[in-house]
Structure formats: structure tokens, C-alpha cells
Amino acid sequence: MRWSGAVAAALAAALGSALAADLNKTLRVSFPIAETGFDPQPAGDVYSAYVNRVIFDPLYRYDYLARPYKIVPNTATAMPEISADGKTWIMRVRPGIFFTDDPAFGGKKRELVAADYVYSWKRVLDPKGRSTNIAILDGKLVGADKVVAAAKATGKFDYDAPIEGLQAIDRYTIQVKLNFPTYELESDLTTIPTAAVAREVIEKYGDGSGWAMANPVGTGPYLLKEWRRTQKIVLEANPGFRVETFPESSKPEDRAIMNQMRGKKIPAIGRIDISVIEESNPRLLAFRNRELDYLQIPSDLVSTVLGTDNKLKPDFVRQGIVLARGMQPAVSYTYFNMEDPVVGGYTKEKIALRRAISMGYNVEEEIRIIRQGQGEPATQPIPPTGSGYDATIHGNAAFDPAGAKALLDKFGYVDRDGDGWRDMPDGKPLKLVIAADPSALTRQYVELWQRSLTTIGVRVEFLVQKWPDLLKMSRSGQLQMWFLGQINTTPEGFGFMSLLYGPHSGIDNLSRFNLPEFNKLYGQAQQLPESPEKARLFRRMSELVNVYAPWMYNAYRYENVIVQPWVQGFKHTVFEQHPWRYYDIDLERRSAANK
């Protein structure tokens, strides 16, 4: 019997995965913070993204082994074909890739095609979806602004309306036309918000916002098998996943990993069990009890695992446990809601209040005690791992309680009623409300905040809620202050500057900072390649953030990952913390360790 190319590819993919993934192998993982859901376009938290990365497929991804990091095709047949002026991109989808089976497809096999990417990227633009990833495409596609404006006017995005800059010109070919050359687009196309979803699935399961958080149907190596919200996520190898093998490397530093993994089909592990364990001690205990296969060491427990030289303590070394360490592409910060009547605003007295609060908080103590030395004081919105970082900028406020008190006095934040707490310049009570999750680690930050602000005479209360609930409140502008972090999955700096771009307020710009000069510079920088001029624009944007202080900088963080000796295929990558598709488990070694 003769099969069509597509059918033959599907059969080969199914057979290949059946031979690859061993359902007797389970990788056991923990998250410290709960997920929000599994829809790649609207999901904005990193923990949901970790899961989405193995369910859904972007066109491109970073080579797992290559250093320096290198982008390679994922579902694309090749790297983009880009016109000489940088404005027209042609990308081709590899034939024979299929979505996992779902009732939305009416019992038929559903192939991944170019139109799926076009539809998915339109979802990023849809104002109703409020994608936190809008920066990837916002203002870049020829003709898109008109369709977006119509959606804002009517309340409904017309997914069938043609957009000149985003077309499927045949079954497998995507054509993108840009308003200007956008040099970070290639790395953006490795991120999960650009992954493909099927329109039938979203229309069947989508809620009022068009989100389908509980029904992920993708083309990736895993599918969602079980989900107990905020408690447990179980993934199972996709039986229809295309044939892929572990990537190749001839570099000496990869010799050991290639000896373990060369030629293996991926995924090799049949099941991923993810437990949400918010408290640090139970997470580390689970690793010690061999109930977790690897663990990012909780920052408050680093001294339990590492010596003062940041190397593993001998008892861990004796067990064959491996340590991976590096600076995250991340920044931890505390934002002020710029629309809040107490801490928001652009006048001198409001800037003075925010700067005084920053001067009164001891970042060095946070890093030394709470983070146990695993960080550096942040100085600007972009971390040292990102393009646009400038080592000559020192925008962090020095810890200076006396200076903070003097600044508050100067701008009229004094105790007018004699109750021991400072008041607003107009005589109203000055009270800060800082959001916090209920974990033990966060309670340490709460204590430091309480002590710091009490020292300078500022009353503070804490709004304690689960992290996903705080995220919802934050996006709707209900939080006055919140300390959190942002981590990137690419080396681009725009992912951080987007958090301060005015038009993204309430999406990924949680501070709602909206400064015309910053917004203009952001738009100009988007149109430039890496160059001294682009660096100058980034520097000026950072300076404006430092002047107006919508953020208080906390830390650039080091991460320390400990890995059990039976985990194979592990190579530390700061841009993908959980690359489960590349891992394998030596069951005999695990079994021997548990005897």
C-alpha cells in the first residue's frame, strides 16, 4: 500500500515517539509558585510558560547545547528568509506535524499549517485577550493597526480580516511585512507566545476573553494529562510527536552528555509530575528524600547546600549530586502603581516619596541575609545578561535612612497629628499597602519592609493573597506596590523595557508608568540594530526610569540548580529553566539510590 507524504510522516512520528518515550520513566519537578493556565498567548506567568513550552511549538528555538546561544528551526524548515531592507520575512512550516487528537477536530488528524501561526499571532494583537506579550508584535505589522483599532471600537477582533503584514501565502508559508526592520523578532519567534494553537480548539473551549487555559492542544512533545489547579500538573509524552533526536555537539565540554544521549529520540521520559510546593524547606526536603529529580535551591536555604565558596557541601558531592550555577536573565524589583493617589504621579513630591521609600529599604541586607548572597544589587531595568545593559549606570538608591527622612521632611511628608506616623503633604494619612504572597520566604521580605519603613516613620500594611490572584489584581491596577521579578527566555533587552512602556499599561507594564519621552525612545530603539545609537537610547530610557522611580530596584539573581545523579541530558541554560524534552532518567541508578 502507498501512503501520502503527510500520512507517512504521521505514522513515522507516532512510531518514533512510541519507541522514544518510556512511560515507566517519570521526571519529578516542583514549582514554588502556582501556574495560571495553559494558553500560550494570554498566559503571562513564567510557571505556566514552562509547561506551555513542551505542549506548544514556536517556529524556532535555541539550540540546547550551543554556546554562545544560537537560534535553530523548530517547526520551521529553515531560518527566515529576510529581504535586504529587513522588512519582509518568509518562513516555512515543516509538513507532517500534527496537533494532538481532540474532539475539536471532529475525529480527524489535524496538521499544523501556516494559517495556525497567523491565527495565533493575531491572538497576541487581539485587545480582548489582553496578552501580556503584546510587545512582540505591537505596531510592527503592516496594516495591523487598522484591524486592532476596529477591534477596540467594536469590542470584537475580526480574525478573518486580511492584514497585509501577516499572511499565510500557501499551506506552509508565512509572509510577514514589517513597518520597520525589527531586529529582535528572530529571538521573539522562539518564545511561547508565538507558538501555534488551532483555531478550532480556541473557539470550542475559549472563555469570554477568548482564553482556553484548561484545554491545551498543541504539537509539542508533551500533553496535559492531569491538572489540579495550584497543586499538581501531570504531563504525558505525546504519542503523535514527530521524530526528533537529541541535538549533536562535537565540543569537548559536551562529550559526557553526548555519551549519554547521542541518537536518543526525544522525549525520552514518558511522564512529568509537577508539584506546587510553595515553602522552601519542604522543597529541599523532597529533593533530599529523592522525591524530586532536580531543584533550584531556594534562596533562603542556599547556606544549607552550598559552602561560602558557592560550591556544594561534601555530603551532596558524595551522593553524586551536580550543581549548576549562573546569573538569571532576570531582575527583581518593587513597582509603584503610577496611577495610585498615594505613591503614583510625576510631580516632584511624588518622585521624592518613591525615592525616599527606596532609600529606606536595605537591598544589601536582602541580598546578604534573605538571598544568602545569591544576587547583585540591580541598577537598571535590564540585567547584565540582556542587550541594552550598561555597566556604567548605577541607578540603585543607596541605603540611607537619614537621607530618606530628610527627603520626606523636605517635601512635606511629616507627622502632622502626632501619632508617630508621617502624613501626606495635604494632611491626609500616609499609608502604604504592599502586596505579598503567603510563603515563608516572602514573610522574610515582609519583615524587612516593615522594619525599613517603620524606621523612616512610614506606616505600611500588607495585602496577602495567592500569587495568581495578585497577578490578576495587579493587571487591573488594584495593587499599590508589589515586589516581584521578571525573567526573560531570550537575550533581548526589550522584554524588560516593555514592562515600562506606557501603551502596555495593565498588560505587562504593571506599574502603569506612562512617560511620553520614554515611549518615544522605546519606539525609536525598536527600529535600530545593535549599534551605539541603540545603546544610547537604552541608556536614556534607563536614566528616565531612575529619575521618575516607578520601580525600586532589588536584585539581579544567581540561580543554583542541584541535579540528582540519575538525571541524564542535563545542561544548564539560563534561558530555559525546564527543558524537559532533553532529559532522560537512568532507572537502574535511581532504583539503586533508593535502596
mmCIF file of C-alpha atoms in Angstrom, residues 167-540:
data_model
loop_
_atom_site.group_PDB
_atom_site.id
_atom_site.type_symbol
_atom_site.label_atom_id
_atom_site.label_comp_id
_atom_site.label_asym_id
_atom_site.label_seq_id
_atom_site.Cartn_x
_atom_site.Cartn_y
_atom_site.Cartn_z
ATOM 1 C CA GLN A 167 -0.383 36.265 5.755
ATOM 2 C CA ALA A 168 -0.325 32.548 5.034
ATOM 3 C CA ILE A 169 0.514 32.731 1.323
ATOM 4 C CA ASP A 170 0.156 28.979 0.928
ATOM 5 C CA ARG A 171 -0.440 25.968 3.179
ATOM 6 C CA TYR A 172 3.019 26.015 4.712
ATOM 7 C CA THR A 173 4.381 29.526 4.041
ATOM 8 C CA ILE A 174 4.079 32.599 6.286
ATOM 9 C CA GLN A 175 4.850 36.068 4.994
ATOM 10 C CA VAL A 176 5.455 38.912 7.431
ATOM 11 C CA LYS A 177 5.772 42.524 6.320
ATOM 12 C CA LEU A 178 7.082 44.956 8.902
ATOM 13 C CA ASN A 179 6.604 48.693 9.281
ATOM 14 C CA PHE A 180 10.288 48.861 10.132
ATOM 15 C CA PRO A 181 13.130 46.349 10.494
ATOM 16 C CA THR A 182 12.754 44.760 13.929
ATOM 17 C CA TYR A 183 15.969 43.107 14.877
ATOM 18 C CA GLU A 184 14.744 41.251 17.937
ATOM 19 C CA LEU A 185 11.941 39.459 16.045
ATOM 20 C CA GLU A 186 14.010 36.355 15.366
ATOM 21 C CA SER A 187 14.567 35.743 19.076
ATOM 22 C CA ASP A 188 10.931 36.642 19.821
ATOM 23 C CA LEU A 189 9.872 33.834 17.488
ATOM 24 C CA THR A 190 11.479 31.352 19.889
ATOM 25 C CA THR A 191 9.129 32.409 22.705
ATOM 26 C CA ILE A 192 5.987 30.578 23.698
ATOM 27 C CA PRO A 193 3.533 33.457 22.928
ATOM 28 C CA THR A 194 4.359 32.919 19.235
ATOM 29 C CA ALA A 195 3.602 29.181 19.407
ATOM 30 C CA ALA A 196 0.786 27.763 17.282
ATOM 31 C CA VAL A 197 -2.684 26.955 18.564
ATOM 32 C CA ALA A 198 -5.564 25.631 16.472
ATOM 33 C CA ARG A 199 -8.488 27.973 15.890
ATOM 34 C CA GLU A 200 -10.991 25.129 16.324
ATOM 35 C CA VAL A 201 -9.686 24.482 19.830
ATOM 36 C CA ILE A 202 -9.893 28.103 20.945
ATOM 37 C CA GLU A 203 -13.388 28.517 19.508
ATOM 38 C CA LYS A 204 -14.550 25.343 21.256
ATOM 39 C CA TYR A 205 -13.022 25.937 24.685
ATOM 40 C CA GLY A 206 -12.364 29.684 24.874
ATOM 41 C CA ASP A 207 -13.927 31.760 27.645
ATOM 42 C CA GLY A 208 -15.318 35.294 27.401
ATOM 43 C CA SER A 209 -11.829 36.682 26.830
ATOM 44 C CA GLY A 210 -11.047 34.033 24.230
ATOM 45 C CA TRP A 211 -8.702 32.221 26.615
ATOM 46 C CA ALA A 212 -8.550 28.414 26.679
ATOM 47 C CA MET A 213 -6.417 27.931 29.785
ATOM 48 C CA ALA A 214 -7.706 24.472 30.727
ATOM 49 C CA ASN A 215 -7.671 22.778 27.320
ATOM 50 C CA PRO A 216 -4.196 22.978 25.816
ATOM 51 C CA VAL A 217 -3.920 21.224 22.456
ATOM 52 C CA GLY A 218 -0.547 21.585 20.810
ATOM 53 C CA THR A 219 2.038 19.863 18.655
ATOM 54 C CA GLY A 220 4.816 19.614 21.246
ATOM 55 C CA PRO A 221 6.444 16.613 22.919
ATOM 56 C CA TYR A 222 4.036 16.504 25.860
ATOM 57 C CA LEU A 223 0.314 16.862 26.509
ATOM 58 C CA LEU A 224 -1.617 17.753 29.653
ATOM 59 C CA LYS A 225 -2.756 14.566 31.362
ATOM 60 C CA GLU A 226 -3.918 15.889 34.739
ATOM 61 C CA TRP A 227 -4.296 19.302 36.373
ATOM 62 C CA ARG A 228 -5.254 20.076 39.946
ATOM 63 C CA ARG A 229 -5.059 23.848 39.999
ATOM 64 C CA THR A 230 -2.317 25.311 42.192
ATOM 65 C CA GLN A 231 -1.378 21.794 43.363
ATOM 66 C CA LYS A 232 -0.279 19.361 40.683
ATOM 67 C CA ILE A 233 0.338 19.196 36.927
ATOM 68 C CA VAL A 234 0.944 15.917 35.119
ATOM 69 C CA LEU A 235 2.276 15.806 31.568
ATOM 70 C CA GLU A 236 2.487 12.722 29.383
ATOM 71 C CA ALA A 237 4.563 12.149 26.261
ATOM 72 C CA ASN A 238 2.659 12.979 23.097
ATOM 73 C CA PRO A 239 2.279 9.664 21.201
ATOM 74 C CA GLY A 240 1.993 11.532 17.904
ATOM 75 C CA PHE A 241 5.065 13.699 18.331
ATOM 76 C CA ARG A 242 7.278 13.960 15.267
ATOM 77 C CA VAL A 243 10.585 12.121 15.074
ATOM 78 C CA GLU A 244 13.319 14.153 16.754
ATOM 79 C CA THR A 245 16.620 13.106 18.246
ATOM 80 C CA PHE A 246 18.846 14.674 20.850
ATOM 81 C CA PRO A 247 20.900 17.518 19.335
ATOM 82 C CA GLU A 248 24.500 16.927 18.298
ATOM 83 C CA SER A 249 27.636 18.600 19.599
ATOM 84 C CA SER A 250 31.306 17.937 18.974
ATOM 85 C CA LYS A 251 32.580 20.310 21.670
ATOM 86 C CA PRO A 252 34.751 18.757 24.381
ATOM 87 C CA GLU A 253 32.569 20.166 27.173
ATOM 88 C CA ASP A 254 29.597 18.222 25.774
ATOM 89 C CA ARG A 255 31.393 14.882 25.485
ATOM 90 C CA ALA A 256 29.823 13.384 28.619
ATOM 91 C CA ILE A 257 26.312 14.462 27.737
ATOM 92 C CA MET A 258 26.701 13.099 24.197
ATOM 93 C CA ASN A 259 27.858 9.762 25.600
ATOM 94 C CA GLN A 260 24.561 9.614 27.498
ATOM 95 C CA MET A 261 22.212 10.972 24.877
ATOM 96 C CA ARG A 262 23.573 10.678 21.329
ATOM 97 C CA GLY A 263 20.930 9.361 18.939
ATOM 98 C CA LYS A 264 18.159 9.144 21.536
ATOM 99 C CA LYS A 265 14.697 10.072 20.340
ATOM 100 C CA ILE A 266 13.030 12.833 22.313
ATOM 101 C CA PRO A 267 11.178 12.978 24.531
ATOM 102 C CA ALA A 268 12.714 10.007 26.344
ATOM 103 C CA ILE A 269 10.712 10.419 29.562
ATOM 104 C CA GLY A 270 7.080 9.359 29.459
ATOM 105 C CA ARG A 271 5.697 11.439 32.309
ATOM 106 C CA ILE A 272 6.424 14.751 34.042
ATOM 107 C CA ASP A 273 4.973 15.193 37.553
ATOM 108 C CA ILE A 274 4.982 18.828 38.692
ATOM 109 C CA SER A 275 4.065 19.612 42.293
ATOM 110 C CA VAL A 276 3.453 23.138 43.554
ATOM 111 C CA ILE A 277 5.440 23.375 46.805
ATOM 112 C CA GLU A 278 5.419 26.988 47.933
ATOM 113 C CA GLU A 279 7.543 26.658 51.059
ATOM 114 C CA SER A 280 11.317 26.351 50.759
ATOM 115 C CA ASN A 281 12.017 23.728 53.432
ATOM 116 C CA PRO A 282 9.561 21.129 52.066
ATOM 117 C CA ARG A 283 11.025 21.585 48.568
ATOM 118 C CA LEU A 284 14.562 20.946 49.739
ATOM 119 C CA LEU A 285 13.411 18.065 51.931
ATOM 120 C CA ALA A 286 11.683 16.466 48.937
ATOM 121 C CA PHE A 287 14.952 16.671 46.990
ATOM 122 C CA ARG A 288 16.924 15.193 49.879
ATOM 123 C CA ASN A 289 14.379 12.359 50.077
ATOM 124 C CA ARG A 290 14.936 11.708 46.339
ATOM 125 C CA GLU A 291 11.327 12.716 45.577
ATOM 126 C CA LEU A 292 12.496 15.443 43.189
ATOM 127 C CA ASP A 293 14.974 14.898 40.372
ATOM 128 C CA TYR A 294 16.395 18.404 40.363
ATOM 129 C CA LEU A 295 15.759 21.613 42.249
ATOM 130 C CA GLN A 296 16.552 25.277 42.032
ATOM 131 C CA ILE A 297 17.896 25.856 45.527
ATOM 132 C CA PRO A 298 15.558 28.191 47.425
ATOM 133 C CA SER A 299 17.454 31.412 48.038
ATOM 134 C CA ASP A 300 16.805 31.318 51.776
ATOM 135 C CA LEU A 301 18.337 27.831 52.057
ATOM 136 C CA VAL A 302 21.487 28.295 49.997
ATOM 137 C CA SER A 303 23.779 28.002 53.025
ATOM 138 C CA THR A 304 22.271 24.583 53.754
ATOM 139 C CA VAL A 305 23.512 23.272 50.403
ATOM 140 C CA LEU A 306 26.484 25.452 49.434
ATOM 141 C CA GLY A 307 29.596 26.481 51.293
ATOM 142 C CA THR A 308 30.915 30.034 51.474
ATOM 143 C CA ASP A 309 32.719 29.335 48.188
ATOM 144 C CA ASN A 310 29.345 28.686 46.471
ATOM 145 C CA LYS A 311 30.280 25.054 45.911
ATOM 146 C CA LEU A 312 28.308 22.001 47.008
ATOM 147 C CA LYS A 313 28.842 20.801 50.537
ATOM 148 C CA PRO A 314 30.607 17.422 50.815
ATOM 149 C CA ASP A 315 27.519 15.359 51.719
ATOM 150 C CA PHE A 316 25.851 16.374 48.449
ATOM 151 C CA VAL A 317 29.027 15.695 46.462
ATOM 152 C CA ARG A 318 29.295 12.204 47.962
ATOM 153 C CA GLN A 319 25.823 11.411 46.638
ATOM 154 C CA GLY A 320 26.857 12.315 43.086
ATOM 155 C CA ILE A 321 24.644 15.392 43.015
ATOM 156 C CA VAL A 322 25.665 18.039 40.465
ATOM 157 C CA LEU A 323 25.458 21.825 40.865
ATOM 158 C CA ALA A 324 24.765 24.253 38.007
ATOM 159 C CA ARG A 325 25.064 27.970 38.723
ATOM 160 C CA GLY A 326 24.608 31.183 36.752
ATOM 161 C CA MET A 327 23.092 34.652 36.739
ATOM 162 C CA GLN A 328 19.475 34.575 35.646
ATOM 163 C CA PRO A 329 18.296 36.778 32.745
ATOM 164 C CA ALA A 330 16.078 38.416 35.351
ATOM 165 C CA VAL A 331 15.534 41.459 37.531
ATOM 166 C CA SER A 332 13.757 41.602 40.884
ATOM 167 C CA TYR A 333 12.060 44.901 41.604
ATOM 168 C CA THR A 334 9.289 46.589 43.556
ATOM 169 C CA TYR A 335 6.875 48.582 41.467
ATOM 170 C CA PHE A 336 4.813 51.593 42.433
ATOM 171 C CA ASN A 337 1.415 51.954 40.770
ATOM 172 C CA MET A 338 1.864 55.278 38.968
ATOM 173 C CA GLU A 339 -1.911 55.815 38.921
ATOM 174 C CA ASP A 340 -2.266 55.345 42.678
ATOM 175 C CA PRO A 341 -3.232 58.540 44.552
ATOM 176 C CA VAL A 342 -0.620 57.941 47.271
ATOM 177 C CA VAL A 343 2.542 56.674 45.545
ATOM 178 C CA GLY A 344 1.760 57.478 41.901
ATOM 179 C CA GLY A 345 2.247 60.606 39.843
ATOM 180 C CA TYR A 346 5.062 62.532 38.164
ATOM 181 C CA THR A 347 5.344 65.624 40.361
ATOM 182 C CA LYS A 348 8.421 66.305 42.457
ATOM 183 C CA GLU A 349 6.823 65.400 45.782
ATOM 184 C CA LYS A 350 5.615 62.036 44.412
ATOM 185 C CA ILE A 351 9.037 61.253 42.967
ATOM 186 C CA ALA A 352 10.560 62.230 46.316
ATOM 187 C CA LEU A 353 8.239 59.839 48.172
ATOM 188 C CA ARG A 354 9.178 56.907 45.935
ATOM 189 C CA ARG A 355 12.884 57.699 46.163
ATOM 190 C CA ALA A 356 12.697 58.017 49.950
ATOM 191 C CA ILE A 357 10.975 54.638 50.217
ATOM 192 C CA SER A 358 13.763 53.130 48.097
ATOM 193 C CA MET A 359 16.445 54.806 50.226
ATOM 194 C CA GLY A 360 14.819 53.430 53.365
ATOM 195 C CA TYR A 361 14.875 49.807 52.176
ATOM 196 C CA ASN A 362 18.067 47.846 52.736
ATOM 197 C CA VAL A 363 18.691 45.967 49.487
ATOM 198 C CA GLU A 364 22.142 44.879 50.691
ATOM 199 C CA GLU A 365 20.534 43.169 53.696
ATOM 200 C CA GLU A 366 18.008 41.488 51.406
ATOM 201 C CA ILE A 367 20.804 40.054 49.266
ATOM 202 C CA ARG A 368 23.098 39.168 52.166
ATOM 203 C CA ILE A 369 20.533 37.608 54.517
ATOM 204 C CA ILE A 370 17.350 36.640 52.668
ATOM 205 C CA ARG A 371 19.042 35.732 49.379
ATOM 206 C CA GLN A 372 22.106 34.467 51.270
ATOM 207 C CA GLY A 373 24.458 36.273 48.931
ATOM 208 C CA GLN A 374 22.910 34.949 45.717
ATOM 209 C CA GLY A 375 22.460 38.248 43.936
ATOM 210 C CA GLU A 376 23.836 41.637 42.999
ATOM 211 C CA PRO A 377 22.120 44.996 43.563
ATOM 212 C CA ALA A 378 20.095 45.842 40.443
ATOM 213 C CA THR A 379 20.978 49.155 38.831
ATOM 214 C CA GLN A 380 18.629 49.424 35.833
ATOM 215 C CA PRO A 381 15.658 47.599 34.274
ATOM 216 C CA ILE A 382 17.832 45.291 32.126
ATOM 217 C CA PRO A 383 20.067 42.648 33.766
ATOM 218 C CA PRO A 384 23.677 42.014 32.699
ATOM 219 C CA THR A 385 22.535 39.088 30.518
ATOM 220 C CA GLY A 386 20.385 41.338 28.297
ATOM 221 C CA SER A 387 21.141 43.533 25.308
ATOM 222 C CA GLY A 388 20.961 47.182 26.331
ATOM 223 C CA TYR A 389 22.513 46.663 29.766
ATOM 224 C CA ASP A 390 25.008 49.436 30.570
ATOM 225 C CA ALA A 391 27.573 48.694 33.273
ATOM 226 C CA THR A 392 28.214 52.407 33.816
ATOM 227 C CA ILE A 393 24.670 53.023 35.108
ATOM 228 C CA HIS A 394 24.290 52.944 38.875
ATOM 229 C CA GLY A 395 20.613 53.728 39.342
ATOM 230 C CA ASN A 396 20.003 51.856 42.575
ATOM 231 C CA ALA A 397 19.249 54.028 45.579
ATOM 232 C CA ALA A 398 21.860 53.693 48.325
ATOM 233 C CA PHE A 399 20.509 52.608 51.705
ATOM 234 C CA ASP A 400 20.286 55.865 53.626
ATOM 235 C CA PRO A 401 17.521 56.094 56.268
ATOM 236 C CA ALA A 402 18.694 59.514 57.439
ATOM 237 C CA GLY A 403 18.643 60.814 53.863
ATOM 238 C CA ALA A 404 15.195 59.268 53.339
ATOM 239 C CA LYS A 405 13.850 61.070 56.420
ATOM 240 C CA ALA A 406 15.348 64.373 55.277
ATOM 241 C CA LEU A 407 13.817 63.977 51.805
ATOM 242 C CA LEU A 408 10.392 63.217 53.249
ATOM 243 C CA ASP A 409 10.652 66.206 55.575
ATOM 244 C CA LYS A 410 11.644 68.486 52.700
ATOM 245 C CA PHE A 411 8.579 67.590 50.636
ATOM 246 C CA GLY A 412 6.052 67.793 53.455
ATOM 247 C CA TYR A 413 5.648 64.130 54.436
ATOM 248 C CA VAL A 414 5.715 64.853 58.173
ATOM 249 C CA ASP A 415 3.779 63.702 61.228
ATOM 250 C CA ARG A 416 1.070 66.345 61.465
ATOM 251 C CA ASP A 417 -1.197 64.731 64.063
ATOM 252 C CA GLY A 418 1.401 63.430 66.496
ATOM 253 C CA ASP A 419 0.540 59.724 66.120
ATOM 254 C CA GLY A 420 4.117 58.793 65.272
ATOM 255 C CA TRP A 421 3.500 58.237 61.554
ATOM 256 C CA ARG A 422 4.140 60.558 58.652
ATOM 257 C CA ASP A 423 1.229 62.106 56.793
ATOM 258 C CA MET A 424 0.755 63.343 53.242
ATOM 259 C CA PRO A 425 1.596 66.973 52.417
ATOM 260 C CA ASP A 426 -2.160 67.727 52.391
ATOM 261 C CA GLY A 427 -2.559 66.301 55.913
ATOM 262 C CA LYS A 428 -4.176 63.008 54.943
ATOM 263 C CA PRO A 429 -2.661 59.845 56.491
ATOM 264 C CA LEU A 430 0.232 58.321 54.578
ATOM 265 C CA LYS A 431 -0.198 54.546 54.391
ATOM 266 C CA LEU A 432 1.441 52.106 52.032
ATOM 267 C CA VAL A 433 -0.166 48.810 51.054
ATOM 268 C CA ILE A 434 2.299 46.254 49.694
ATOM 269 C CA ALA A 435 1.110 43.019 48.073
ATOM 270 C CA ALA A 436 2.664 39.748 49.239
ATOM 271 C CA ASP A 437 2.093 36.038 48.806
ATOM 272 C CA PRO A 438 1.782 33.847 51.941
ATOM 273 C CA SER A 439 5.030 31.836 51.609
ATOM 274 C CA ALA A 440 7.608 31.694 54.400
ATOM 275 C CA LEU A 441 10.246 33.229 52.118
ATOM 276 C CA THR A 442 8.008 36.184 51.315
ATOM 277 C CA ARG A 443 7.377 36.682 55.028
ATOM 278 C CA GLN A 444 11.082 37.460 55.364
ATOM 279 C CA TYR A 445 10.712 40.225 52.795
ATOM 280 C CA VAL A 446 7.613 41.473 54.607
ATOM 281 C CA GLU A 447 9.576 41.703 57.860
ATOM 282 C CA LEU A 448 12.373 43.625 56.156
ATOM 283 C CA TRP A 449 9.895 46.008 54.550
ATOM 284 C CA GLN A 450 8.091 46.515 57.861
ATOM 285 C CA ARG A 451 11.321 47.252 59.707
ATOM 286 C CA SER A 452 12.671 49.527 56.966
ATOM 287 C CA LEU A 453 9.556 51.653 56.633
ATOM 288 C CA THR A 454 8.972 51.884 60.381
ATOM 289 C CA THR A 455 12.493 53.293 60.730
ATOM 290 C CA ILE A 456 11.625 56.220 58.446
ATOM 291 C CA GLY A 457 8.176 56.734 60.015
ATOM 292 C CA VAL A 458 6.026 55.378 57.187
ATOM 293 C CA ARG A 459 3.034 53.203 58.052
ATOM 294 C CA VAL A 460 2.653 50.052 55.937
ATOM 295 C CA GLU A 461 0.150 47.234 55.631
ATOM 296 C CA PHE A 462 0.438 44.046 53.582
ATOM 297 C CA LEU A 463 -2.175 42.586 51.273
ATOM 298 C CA VAL A 464 -1.567 38.830 51.424
ATOM 299 C CA GLN A 465 -3.032 36.713 48.625
ATOM 300 C CA LYS A 466 -2.000 33.755 46.491
ATOM 301 C CA TRP A 467 0.374 34.759 43.677
ATOM 302 C CA PRO A 468 -2.058 34.126 40.760
ATOM 303 C CA ASP A 469 -4.688 36.275 42.491
ATOM 304 C CA LEU A 470 -2.192 39.075 42.996
ATOM 305 C CA LEU A 471 -1.293 38.917 39.320
ATOM 306 C CA LYS A 472 -4.927 39.414 38.331
ATOM 307 C CA MET A 473 -5.284 42.333 40.743
ATOM 308 C CA SER A 474 -2.050 43.840 39.503
ATOM 309 C CA ARG A 475 -3.124 43.829 35.871
ATOM 310 C CA SER A 476 -6.343 45.601 36.763
ATOM 311 C CA GLY A 477 -4.469 48.296 38.703
ATOM 312 C CA GLN A 478 -5.703 47.259 42.146
ATOM 313 C CA LEU A 479 -2.282 46.988 43.805
ATOM 314 C CA GLN A 480 -0.373 49.970 45.127
ATOM 315 C CA MET A 481 3.001 48.227 45.432
ATOM 316 C CA TRP A 482 4.280 44.713 44.765
ATOM 317 C CA PHE A 483 7.755 43.163 44.806
ATOM 318 C CA LEU A 484 8.307 40.546 42.120
ATOM 319 C CA GLY A 485 10.665 39.547 39.328
ATOM 320 C CA GLN A 486 10.808 39.327 35.564
ATOM 321 C CA ILE A 487 12.757 36.632 33.744
ATOM 322 C CA ASN A 488 13.411 36.523 30.003
ATOM 323 C CA THR A 489 13.765 33.500 27.742
ATOM 324 C CA THR A 490 15.921 35.410 25.226
ATOM 325 C CA PRO A 491 18.970 37.708 25.476
ATOM 326 C CA GLU A 492 16.960 40.713 24.248
ATOM 327 C CA GLY A 493 16.545 43.766 26.495
ATOM 328 C CA PHE A 494 13.189 44.829 25.066
ATOM 329 C CA GLY A 495 11.399 42.262 27.212
ATOM 330 C CA PHE A 496 12.345 44.349 30.245
ATOM 331 C CA MET A 497 11.763 47.791 28.742
ATOM 332 C CA SER A 498 8.293 46.642 27.669
ATOM 333 C CA LEU A 499 7.433 46.488 31.379
ATOM 334 C CA LEU A 500 7.681 50.291 31.452
ATOM 335 C CA TYR A 501 6.219 51.204 28.047
ATOM 336 C CA GLY A 502 3.079 53.298 28.524
ATOM 337 C CA PRO A 503 0.796 51.627 25.930
ATOM 338 C CA HIS A 504 1.397 48.303 27.693
ATOM 339 C CA SER A 505 -0.041 49.561 30.987
ATOM 340 C CA GLY A 506 -2.166 46.927 32.655
ATOM 341 C CA ILE A 507 -0.789 44.212 30.367
ATOM 342 C CA ASP A 508 2.872 43.650 31.204
ATOM 343 C CA ASN A 509 3.505 47.205 32.432
ATOM 344 C CA LEU A 510 2.151 46.640 35.952
ATOM 345 C CA SER A 511 3.477 49.956 37.285
ATOM 346 C CA ARG A 512 1.434 51.791 34.628
ATOM 347 C CA PHE A 513 4.405 54.063 34.003
ATOM 348 C CA ASN A 514 3.481 56.269 31.050
ATOM 349 C CA LEU A 515 6.091 58.865 30.194
ATOM 350 C CA PRO A 516 5.941 60.336 26.657
ATOM 351 C CA GLU A 517 9.713 60.678 26.340
ATOM 352 C CA PHE A 518 10.283 57.058 27.379
ATOM 353 C CA ASN A 519 7.563 55.842 24.999
ATOM 354 C CA LYS A 520 9.116 57.755 22.104
ATOM 355 C CA LEU A 521 12.592 56.378 22.788
ATOM 356 C CA TYR A 522 11.188 52.846 23.035
ATOM 357 C CA GLY A 523 9.639 53.191 19.574
ATOM 358 C CA GLN A 524 12.855 54.568 18.116
ATOM 359 C CA ALA A 525 15.011 51.816 19.639
ATOM 360 C CA GLN A 526 12.779 49.129 18.134
ATOM 361 C CA GLN A 527 13.810 50.259 14.664
ATOM 362 C CA LEU A 528 17.562 50.019 15.210
ATOM 363 C CA PRO A 529 20.057 47.143 15.023
ATOM 364 C CA GLU A 530 22.603 46.708 17.803
ATOM 365 C CA SER A 531 24.609 49.890 17.499
ATOM 366 C CA PRO A 532 25.972 52.801 19.550
ATOM 367 C CA GLU A 533 22.799 54.754 18.762
ATOM 368 C CA LYS A 534 20.559 51.990 20.080
ATOM 369 C CA ALA A 535 22.733 51.714 23.185
ATOM 370 C CA ARG A 536 22.337 55.464 23.711
ATOM 371 C CA LEU A 537 18.543 55.180 23.540
ATOM 372 C CA PHE A 538 18.518 52.304 26.020
ATOM 373 C CA ARG A 539 20.744 54.270 28.354
ATOM 374 C CA ARG A 540 18.425 57.267 28.231
#
